[in-house]
Short mmCIF file of C-alpha atoms and ligand atoms in Angstrom, two decimals:
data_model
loop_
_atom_site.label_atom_id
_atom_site.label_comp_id
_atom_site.label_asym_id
_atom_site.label_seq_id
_atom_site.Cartn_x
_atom_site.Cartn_y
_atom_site.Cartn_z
CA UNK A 20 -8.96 -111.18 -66.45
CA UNK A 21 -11.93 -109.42 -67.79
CA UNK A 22 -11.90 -106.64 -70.62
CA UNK A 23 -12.30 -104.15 -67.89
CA UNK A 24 -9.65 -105.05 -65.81
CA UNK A 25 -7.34 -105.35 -68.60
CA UNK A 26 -8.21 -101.72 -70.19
CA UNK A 27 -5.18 -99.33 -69.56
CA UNK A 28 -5.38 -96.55 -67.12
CA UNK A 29 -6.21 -93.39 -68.31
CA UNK A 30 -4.74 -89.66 -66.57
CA UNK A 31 -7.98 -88.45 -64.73
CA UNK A 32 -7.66 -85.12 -66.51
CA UNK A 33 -7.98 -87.55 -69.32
CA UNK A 34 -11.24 -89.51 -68.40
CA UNK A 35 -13.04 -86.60 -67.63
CA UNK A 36 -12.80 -84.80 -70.55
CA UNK A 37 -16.04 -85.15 -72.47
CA UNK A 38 -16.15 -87.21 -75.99
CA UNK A 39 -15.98 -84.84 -79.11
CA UNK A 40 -19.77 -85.24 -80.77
CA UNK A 41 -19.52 -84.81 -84.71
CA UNK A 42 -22.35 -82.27 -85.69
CA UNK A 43 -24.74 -82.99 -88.43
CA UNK A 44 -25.15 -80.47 -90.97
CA UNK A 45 -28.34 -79.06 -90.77
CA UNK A 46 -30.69 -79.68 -93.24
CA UNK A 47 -34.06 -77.69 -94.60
CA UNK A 48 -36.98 -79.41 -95.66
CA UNK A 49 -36.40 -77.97 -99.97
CA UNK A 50 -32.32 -79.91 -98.57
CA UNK A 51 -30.93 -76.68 -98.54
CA UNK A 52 -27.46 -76.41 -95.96
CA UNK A 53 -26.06 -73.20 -94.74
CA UNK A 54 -22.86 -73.87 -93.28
CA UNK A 55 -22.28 -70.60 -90.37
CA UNK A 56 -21.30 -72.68 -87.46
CA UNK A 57 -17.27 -72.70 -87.50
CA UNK A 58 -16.15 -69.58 -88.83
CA UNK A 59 -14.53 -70.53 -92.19
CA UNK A 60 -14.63 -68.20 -95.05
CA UNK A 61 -17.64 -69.06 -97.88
CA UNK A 62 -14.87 -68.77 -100.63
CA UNK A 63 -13.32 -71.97 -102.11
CA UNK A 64 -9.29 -72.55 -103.00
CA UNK A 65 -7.36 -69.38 -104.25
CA UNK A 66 -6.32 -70.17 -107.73
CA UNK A 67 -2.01 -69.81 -106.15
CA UNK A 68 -2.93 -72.21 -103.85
CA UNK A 69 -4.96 -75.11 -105.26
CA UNK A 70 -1.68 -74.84 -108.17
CA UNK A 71 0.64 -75.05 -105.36
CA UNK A 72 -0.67 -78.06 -103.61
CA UNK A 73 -1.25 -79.88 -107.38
CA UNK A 74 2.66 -79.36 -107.25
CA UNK A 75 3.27 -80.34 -104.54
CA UNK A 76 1.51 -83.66 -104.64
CA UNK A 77 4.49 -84.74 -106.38
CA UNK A 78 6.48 -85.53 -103.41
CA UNK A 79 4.08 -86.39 -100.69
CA UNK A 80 6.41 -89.59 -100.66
CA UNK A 81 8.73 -87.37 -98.46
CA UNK A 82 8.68 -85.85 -95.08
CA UNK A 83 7.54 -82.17 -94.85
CA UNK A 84 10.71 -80.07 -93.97
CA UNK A 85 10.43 -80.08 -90.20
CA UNK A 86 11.49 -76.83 -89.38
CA UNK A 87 9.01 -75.29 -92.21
CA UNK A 88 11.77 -73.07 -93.27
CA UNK A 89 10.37 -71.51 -96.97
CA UNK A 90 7.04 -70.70 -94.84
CA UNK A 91 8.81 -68.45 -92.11
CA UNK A 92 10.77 -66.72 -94.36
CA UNK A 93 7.61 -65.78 -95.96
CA UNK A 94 5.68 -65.05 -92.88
CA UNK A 95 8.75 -63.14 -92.03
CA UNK A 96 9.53 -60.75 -94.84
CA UNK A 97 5.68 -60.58 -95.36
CA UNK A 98 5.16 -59.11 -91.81
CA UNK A 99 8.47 -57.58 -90.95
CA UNK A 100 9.41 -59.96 -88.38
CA UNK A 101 12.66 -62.14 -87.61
CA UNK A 102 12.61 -65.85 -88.64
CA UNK A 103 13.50 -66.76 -85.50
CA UNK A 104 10.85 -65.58 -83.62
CA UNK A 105 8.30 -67.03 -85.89
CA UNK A 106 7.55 -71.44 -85.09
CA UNK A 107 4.63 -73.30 -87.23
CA UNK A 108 2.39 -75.73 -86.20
CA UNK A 109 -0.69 -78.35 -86.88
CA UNK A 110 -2.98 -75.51 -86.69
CA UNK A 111 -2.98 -71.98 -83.93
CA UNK A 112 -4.69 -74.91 -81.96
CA UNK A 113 -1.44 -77.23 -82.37
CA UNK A 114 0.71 -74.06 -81.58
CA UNK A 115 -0.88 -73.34 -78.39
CA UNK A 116 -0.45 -77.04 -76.97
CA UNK A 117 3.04 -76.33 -77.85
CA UNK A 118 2.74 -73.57 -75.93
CA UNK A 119 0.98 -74.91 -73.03
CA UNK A 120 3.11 -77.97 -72.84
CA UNK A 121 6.16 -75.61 -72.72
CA UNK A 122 5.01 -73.23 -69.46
CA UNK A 123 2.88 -75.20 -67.53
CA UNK A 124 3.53 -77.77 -64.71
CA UNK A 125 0.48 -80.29 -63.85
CA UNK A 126 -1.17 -78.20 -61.07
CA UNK A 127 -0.06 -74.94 -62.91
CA UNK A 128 -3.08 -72.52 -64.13
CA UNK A 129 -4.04 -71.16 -67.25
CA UNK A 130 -6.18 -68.40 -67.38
CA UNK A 131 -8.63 -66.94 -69.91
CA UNK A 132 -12.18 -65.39 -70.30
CA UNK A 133 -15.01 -66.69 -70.40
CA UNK A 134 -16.96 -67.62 -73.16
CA UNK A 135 -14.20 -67.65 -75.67
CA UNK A 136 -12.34 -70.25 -77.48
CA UNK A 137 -13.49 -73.75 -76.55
CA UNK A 138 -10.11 -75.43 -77.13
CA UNK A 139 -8.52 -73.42 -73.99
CA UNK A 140 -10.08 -75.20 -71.34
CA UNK A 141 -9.39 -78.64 -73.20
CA UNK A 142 -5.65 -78.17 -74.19
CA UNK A 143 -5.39 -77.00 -70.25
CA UNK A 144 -6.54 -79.72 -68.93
CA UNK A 145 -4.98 -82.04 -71.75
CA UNK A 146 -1.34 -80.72 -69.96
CA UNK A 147 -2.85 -81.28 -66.47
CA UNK A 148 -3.28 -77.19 -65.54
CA UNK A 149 -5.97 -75.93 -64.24
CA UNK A 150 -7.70 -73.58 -66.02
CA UNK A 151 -9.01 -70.12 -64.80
CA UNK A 152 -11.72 -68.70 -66.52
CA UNK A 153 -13.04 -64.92 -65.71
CA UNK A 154 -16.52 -63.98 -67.30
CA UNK A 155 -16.72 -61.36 -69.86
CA UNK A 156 -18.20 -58.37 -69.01
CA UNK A 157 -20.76 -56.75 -71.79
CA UNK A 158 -19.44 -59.96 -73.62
CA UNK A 159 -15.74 -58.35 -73.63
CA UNK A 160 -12.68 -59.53 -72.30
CA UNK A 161 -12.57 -57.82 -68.99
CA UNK A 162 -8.70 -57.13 -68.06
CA UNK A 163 -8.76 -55.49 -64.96
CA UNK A 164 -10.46 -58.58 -63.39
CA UNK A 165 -8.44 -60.66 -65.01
CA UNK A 166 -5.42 -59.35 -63.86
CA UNK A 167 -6.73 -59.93 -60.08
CA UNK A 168 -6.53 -63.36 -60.81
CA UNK A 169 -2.52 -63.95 -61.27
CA UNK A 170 -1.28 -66.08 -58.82
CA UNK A 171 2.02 -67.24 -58.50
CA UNK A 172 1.05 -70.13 -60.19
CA UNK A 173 -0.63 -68.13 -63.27
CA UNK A 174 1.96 -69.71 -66.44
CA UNK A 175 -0.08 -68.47 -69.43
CA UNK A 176 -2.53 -66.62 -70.30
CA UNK A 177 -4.86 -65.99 -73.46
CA UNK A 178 -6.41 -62.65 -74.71
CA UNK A 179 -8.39 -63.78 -77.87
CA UNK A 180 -8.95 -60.46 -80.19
CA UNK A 181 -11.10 -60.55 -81.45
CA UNK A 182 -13.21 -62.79 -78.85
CA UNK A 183 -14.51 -66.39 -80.45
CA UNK A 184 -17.59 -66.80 -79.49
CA UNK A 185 -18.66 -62.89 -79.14
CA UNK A 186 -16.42 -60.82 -81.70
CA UNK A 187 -15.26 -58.02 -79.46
CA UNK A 188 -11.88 -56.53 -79.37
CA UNK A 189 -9.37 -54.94 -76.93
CA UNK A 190 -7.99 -52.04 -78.08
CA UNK A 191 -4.17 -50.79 -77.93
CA UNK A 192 -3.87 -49.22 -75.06
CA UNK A 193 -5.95 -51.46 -72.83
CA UNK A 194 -4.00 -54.67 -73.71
CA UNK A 195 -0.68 -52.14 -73.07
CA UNK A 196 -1.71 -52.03 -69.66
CA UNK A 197 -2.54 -55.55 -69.37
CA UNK A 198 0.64 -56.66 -70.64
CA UNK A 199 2.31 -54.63 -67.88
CA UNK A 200 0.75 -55.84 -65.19
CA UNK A 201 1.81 -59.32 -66.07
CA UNK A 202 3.79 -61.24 -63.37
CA UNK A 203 7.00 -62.35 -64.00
CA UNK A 204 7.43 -65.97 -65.30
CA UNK A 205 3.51 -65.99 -67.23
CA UNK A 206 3.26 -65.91 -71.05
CA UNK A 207 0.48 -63.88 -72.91
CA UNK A 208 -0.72 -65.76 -75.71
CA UNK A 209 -2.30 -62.67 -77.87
CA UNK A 210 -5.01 -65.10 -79.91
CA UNK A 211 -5.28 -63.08 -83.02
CA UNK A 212 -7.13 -66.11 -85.53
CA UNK A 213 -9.57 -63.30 -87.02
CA UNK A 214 -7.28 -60.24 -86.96
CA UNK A 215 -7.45 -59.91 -91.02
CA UNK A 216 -11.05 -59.12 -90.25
CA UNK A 217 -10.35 -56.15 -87.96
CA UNK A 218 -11.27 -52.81 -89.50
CA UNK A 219 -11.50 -50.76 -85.80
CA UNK A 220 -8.40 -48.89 -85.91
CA UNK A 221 -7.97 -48.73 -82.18
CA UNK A 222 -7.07 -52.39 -82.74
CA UNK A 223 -3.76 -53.18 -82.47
CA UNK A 224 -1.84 -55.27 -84.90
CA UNK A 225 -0.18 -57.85 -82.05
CA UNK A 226 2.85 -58.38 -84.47
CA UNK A 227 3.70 -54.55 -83.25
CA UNK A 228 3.53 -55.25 -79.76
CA UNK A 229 6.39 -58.17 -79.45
CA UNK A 230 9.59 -56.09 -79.65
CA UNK A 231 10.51 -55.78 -75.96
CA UNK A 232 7.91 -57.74 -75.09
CA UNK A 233 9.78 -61.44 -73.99
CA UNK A 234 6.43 -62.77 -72.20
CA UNK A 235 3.99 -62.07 -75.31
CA UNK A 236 3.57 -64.61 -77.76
CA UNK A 237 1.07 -63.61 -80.63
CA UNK A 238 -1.05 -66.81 -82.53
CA UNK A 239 -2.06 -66.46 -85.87
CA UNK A 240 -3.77 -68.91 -88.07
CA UNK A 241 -4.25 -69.71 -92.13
CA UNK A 242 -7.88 -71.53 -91.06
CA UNK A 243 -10.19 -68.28 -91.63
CA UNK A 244 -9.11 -65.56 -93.53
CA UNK A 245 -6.97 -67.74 -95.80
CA UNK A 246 -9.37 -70.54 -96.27
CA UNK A 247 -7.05 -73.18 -95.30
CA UNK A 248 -9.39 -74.86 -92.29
CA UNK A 249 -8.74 -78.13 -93.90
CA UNK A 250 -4.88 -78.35 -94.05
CA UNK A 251 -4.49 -77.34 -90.57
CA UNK A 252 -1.41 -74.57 -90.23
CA UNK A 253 -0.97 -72.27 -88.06
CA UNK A 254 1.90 -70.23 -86.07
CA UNK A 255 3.30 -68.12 -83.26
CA UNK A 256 5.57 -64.61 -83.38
CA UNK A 257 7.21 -63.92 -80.35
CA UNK A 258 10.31 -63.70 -79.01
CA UNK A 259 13.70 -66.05 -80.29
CA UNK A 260 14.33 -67.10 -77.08
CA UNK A 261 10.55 -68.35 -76.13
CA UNK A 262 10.32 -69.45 -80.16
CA UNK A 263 13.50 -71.57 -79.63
CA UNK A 264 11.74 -73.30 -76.69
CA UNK A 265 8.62 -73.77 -78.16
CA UNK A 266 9.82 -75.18 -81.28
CA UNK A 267 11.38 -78.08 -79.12
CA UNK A 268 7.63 -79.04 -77.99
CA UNK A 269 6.83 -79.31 -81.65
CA UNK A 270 5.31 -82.62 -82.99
CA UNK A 271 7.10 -83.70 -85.46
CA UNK A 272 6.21 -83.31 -89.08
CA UNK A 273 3.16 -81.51 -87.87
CA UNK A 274 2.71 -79.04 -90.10
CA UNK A 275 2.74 -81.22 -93.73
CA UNK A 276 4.21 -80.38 -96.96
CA UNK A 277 0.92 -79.34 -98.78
CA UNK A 278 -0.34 -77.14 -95.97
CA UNK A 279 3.10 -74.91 -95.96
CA UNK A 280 2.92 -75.08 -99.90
CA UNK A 281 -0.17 -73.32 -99.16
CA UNK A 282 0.40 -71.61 -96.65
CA UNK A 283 3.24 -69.81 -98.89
CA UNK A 284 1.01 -69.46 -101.75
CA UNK A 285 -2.00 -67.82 -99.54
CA UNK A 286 0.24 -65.13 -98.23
CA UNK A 287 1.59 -64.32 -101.89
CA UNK A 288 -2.23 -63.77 -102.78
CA UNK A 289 -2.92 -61.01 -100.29
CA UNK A 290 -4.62 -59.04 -102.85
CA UNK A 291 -7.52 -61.64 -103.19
CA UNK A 292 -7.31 -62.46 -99.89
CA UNK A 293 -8.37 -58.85 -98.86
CA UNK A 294 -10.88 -58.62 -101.03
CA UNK A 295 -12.73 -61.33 -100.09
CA UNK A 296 -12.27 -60.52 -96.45
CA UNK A 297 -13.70 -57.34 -97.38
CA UNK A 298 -16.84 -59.12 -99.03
CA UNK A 299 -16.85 -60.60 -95.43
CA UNK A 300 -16.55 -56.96 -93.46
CA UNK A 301 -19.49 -55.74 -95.48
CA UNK A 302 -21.62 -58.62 -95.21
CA UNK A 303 -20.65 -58.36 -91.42
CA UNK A 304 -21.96 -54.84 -91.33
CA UNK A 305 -25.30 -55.36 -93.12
CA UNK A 306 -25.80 -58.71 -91.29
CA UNK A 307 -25.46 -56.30 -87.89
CA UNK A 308 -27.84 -53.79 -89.19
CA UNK A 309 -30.47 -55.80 -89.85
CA UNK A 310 -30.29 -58.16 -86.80
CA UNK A 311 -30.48 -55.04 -84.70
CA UNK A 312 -33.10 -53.26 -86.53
CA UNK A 313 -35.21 -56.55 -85.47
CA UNK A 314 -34.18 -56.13 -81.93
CA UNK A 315 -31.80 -58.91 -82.01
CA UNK A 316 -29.12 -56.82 -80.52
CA UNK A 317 -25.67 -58.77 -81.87
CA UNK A 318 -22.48 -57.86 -80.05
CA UNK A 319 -20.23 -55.53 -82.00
CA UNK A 320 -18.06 -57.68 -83.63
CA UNK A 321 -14.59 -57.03 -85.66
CA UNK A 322 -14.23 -60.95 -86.24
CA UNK A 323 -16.50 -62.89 -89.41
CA UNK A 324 -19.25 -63.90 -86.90
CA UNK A 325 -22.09 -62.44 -84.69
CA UNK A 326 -22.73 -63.11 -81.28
CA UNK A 327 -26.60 -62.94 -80.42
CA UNK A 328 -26.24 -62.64 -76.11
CA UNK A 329 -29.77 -64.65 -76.14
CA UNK A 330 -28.57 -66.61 -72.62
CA UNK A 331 -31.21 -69.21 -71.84
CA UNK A 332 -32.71 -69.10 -75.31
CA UNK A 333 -29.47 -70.10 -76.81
CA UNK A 334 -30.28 -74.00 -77.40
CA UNK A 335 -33.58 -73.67 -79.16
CA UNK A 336 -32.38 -70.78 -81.31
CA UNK A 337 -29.68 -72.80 -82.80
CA UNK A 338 -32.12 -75.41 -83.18
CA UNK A 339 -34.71 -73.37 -84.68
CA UNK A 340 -32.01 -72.42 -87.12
CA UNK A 341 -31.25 -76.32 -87.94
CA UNK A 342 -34.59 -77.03 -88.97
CA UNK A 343 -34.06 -73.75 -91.87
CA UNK A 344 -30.74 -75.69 -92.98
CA UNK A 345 -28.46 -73.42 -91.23
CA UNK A 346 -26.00 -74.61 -89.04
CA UNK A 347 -24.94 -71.84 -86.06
CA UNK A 348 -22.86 -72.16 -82.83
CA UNK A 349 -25.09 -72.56 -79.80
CA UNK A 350 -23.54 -72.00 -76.59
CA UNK A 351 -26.39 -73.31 -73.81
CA UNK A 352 -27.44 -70.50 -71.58
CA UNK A 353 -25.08 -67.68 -73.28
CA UNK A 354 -25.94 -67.22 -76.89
CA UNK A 355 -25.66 -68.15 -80.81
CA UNK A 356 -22.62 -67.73 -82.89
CA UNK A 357 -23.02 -67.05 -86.53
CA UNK A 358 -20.69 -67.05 -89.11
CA UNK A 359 -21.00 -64.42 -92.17
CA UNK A 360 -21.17 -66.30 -94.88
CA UNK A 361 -21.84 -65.38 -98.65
CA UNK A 362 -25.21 -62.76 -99.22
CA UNK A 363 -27.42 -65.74 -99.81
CA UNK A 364 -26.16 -67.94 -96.65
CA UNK A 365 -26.87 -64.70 -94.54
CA UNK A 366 -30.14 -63.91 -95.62
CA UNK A 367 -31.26 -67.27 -95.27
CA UNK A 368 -30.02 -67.00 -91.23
CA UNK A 369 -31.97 -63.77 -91.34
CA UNK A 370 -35.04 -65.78 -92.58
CA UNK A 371 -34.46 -68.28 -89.67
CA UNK A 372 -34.09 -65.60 -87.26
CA UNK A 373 -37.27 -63.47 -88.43
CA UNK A 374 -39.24 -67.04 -87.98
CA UNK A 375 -37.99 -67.35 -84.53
CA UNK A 376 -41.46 -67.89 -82.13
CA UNK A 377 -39.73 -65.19 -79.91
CA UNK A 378 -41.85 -65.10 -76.72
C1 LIG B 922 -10.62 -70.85 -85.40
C2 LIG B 922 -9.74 -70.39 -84.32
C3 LIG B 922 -8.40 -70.72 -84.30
C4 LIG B 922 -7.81 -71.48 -85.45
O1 LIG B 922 -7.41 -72.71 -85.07
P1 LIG B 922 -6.57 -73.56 -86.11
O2 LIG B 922 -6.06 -74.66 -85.26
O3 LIG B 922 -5.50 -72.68 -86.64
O4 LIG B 922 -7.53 -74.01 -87.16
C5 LIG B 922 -7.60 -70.27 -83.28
N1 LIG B 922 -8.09 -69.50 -82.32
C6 LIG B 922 -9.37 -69.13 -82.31
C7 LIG B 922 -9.87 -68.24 -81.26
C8 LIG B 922 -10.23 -69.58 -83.29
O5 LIG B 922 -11.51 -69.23 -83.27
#
């Protein structure tokens, strides 16, 4: 038998997917890099949390404790919510596989908006759903439309709030609504990865929504706000019941020792952890000003990135921006994602930006 005809055979939704493509930093001619394409926060380790994972290097010889037990209680008492409605995972993005895997039969859809967070469509069609994406509208999740598209074989769907790529929010009373019009048997997965960067008031906190509330799930992630991209640990509120169930699609040991250590010793650092987000905010708001005062136009965003709606012009923006050392998100024919980094990384995407041949 040849090679070929000896290779396994892979799920179509499987083979189709395309391969992930690891980006090169960009790099400026002085070797300057400006790292604004993936949303993590500028600031290094907090102090708590590089000693916690020096202690806890001690017994990486051991299992993590599976059911991450220290790490809901704190989530728990920190946010006023029962332990049993709260289940870790390898990341928000390991959560809602879980998630996924737990509603949805092959064949099932999953439906979302569109642009927002690249790893919906994949983890869909990882499961063997079908995804469902409806377009923003003035780069916004647009609810009403997207509740004409439940079917009866609509098993989850996500709101991200604020929206990755574009950084707009639903408010309160719009997702209210939403959530009511839900049909029976679909899960909301409330996406809330950038909520400790929400300063519009008319925001709600999802946590708040979940009491009487069996079909909404709320994400939340230690990758941005808390620094902890690298360690991968994230989790999901909801209710017991749907908590039980999606703790049983866990991975095990998925969530490792040194990333609930620190996961433990972020949220006992809120303090820090606002301030810097509020280095973030501010940056965010200057950033905005001065973008739009050069008729950039950046989407209002409550999340720590801009979205410039440049549609067509997307690609050789980002790669305009390469060539100053920055690295940006370029979605082809919608627009440029940038993160807000520290004062310096921002002005030198402002430099880019001002360079840009713009005819
Ligand atoms: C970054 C991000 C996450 C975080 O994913 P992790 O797996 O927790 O790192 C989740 N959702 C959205 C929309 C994001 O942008």
């Amino acid at each position: 038998m040849t090679t070929q005809e000896r290779l396994p055979r892979f799920r179509a939704a499987v083979r189709e997917l395309v391969s992930y493509r690891p980006e090169k930093p960009a790099l400026s001619p002085e070797g300057r890099s400006y790292a604004l394409a993936a949303n993590e926060t500028p600031f290094g380790p907090l102090p708590e949390v590089a000693r916690a994972i020096q202690e806890q290097t001690e017994g990486i010889n051991r299992y993590p404790d599976n059911t991450g037990q220290a790490l809901t209680a704190e989530i728990a008492e920190r946010f006023g919510v029962d332990p049993d409605g709260i289940a870790l995972g390898c990341g928000s993005v390991g959560v809602a596989q879980q998630l996924i895997t737990a509603v949805a039969e092959p064949g099932d859809e999953v439906l979302y908006a569109w642009p927002s967070f690249e790893a919906y469509p994949l983890l869909t069609r990882l499961a063997g759903a079908v995804p469902v994406a409806v377009p923003l509208r003035d780069n916004a999740h647009d609810l009403a439309t997207m509740a004409e598209h439940f079917t009866d074989r609509t098993r989850l769907v996500f709101v991200c709030n604020p929206n990755n790529p574009t950084g707009t929010v639903v408010g309160r009373a719009e997702l209210e609504e939403f959530l009511g019009r839900v049909p029976p048997g679909c899960l909301v997965v409330l996406d809330e990865a950038y909520h400790e960067y929400v300063r519009d008031k008319a925001v709600p906190d999802g946590l708040s929504l979940v009491p009487g509330r069996p079909h909404l799930v709320v994400l939340r992630t230690f990758s941005k706000a808390y620094g902890l991209a690298g360690l991968r640990i994230g989790y999901a509120a909801g209710h017991p019941e749907v908590i039980g169930t999606l703790r049983k699609a866990y991975l095990p040991y998925s969530a490792g020792s040194l990333a609930q250590a620190a996961a433990i010793a972020a949220l006992r650092s809120g303090d820090e952890v606002a301030r810097r987000t509020g280095v973030v905010t501010a940056e965010r708001t200057r950033l905005a000003a001065a973008l739009d005062a050069h008729g950039w136009r950046p989407a209002a965003s409550e999340a720590n990135f801009l979205w410039l709606p440049l549609g067509e012009r997307a690609t050789v923006f980002g790669a305009h921006c390469a060539t100053a050392g920055v690295s940006v998100r370029a979605v082809a024919g919608a627009g440029v994602r940038v993160t807000v980094g520290l004062p310096s990384d921002n002005d030198a995407f402002l430099a880019a930006a001002a360079s840009f041949p713009s005819a």
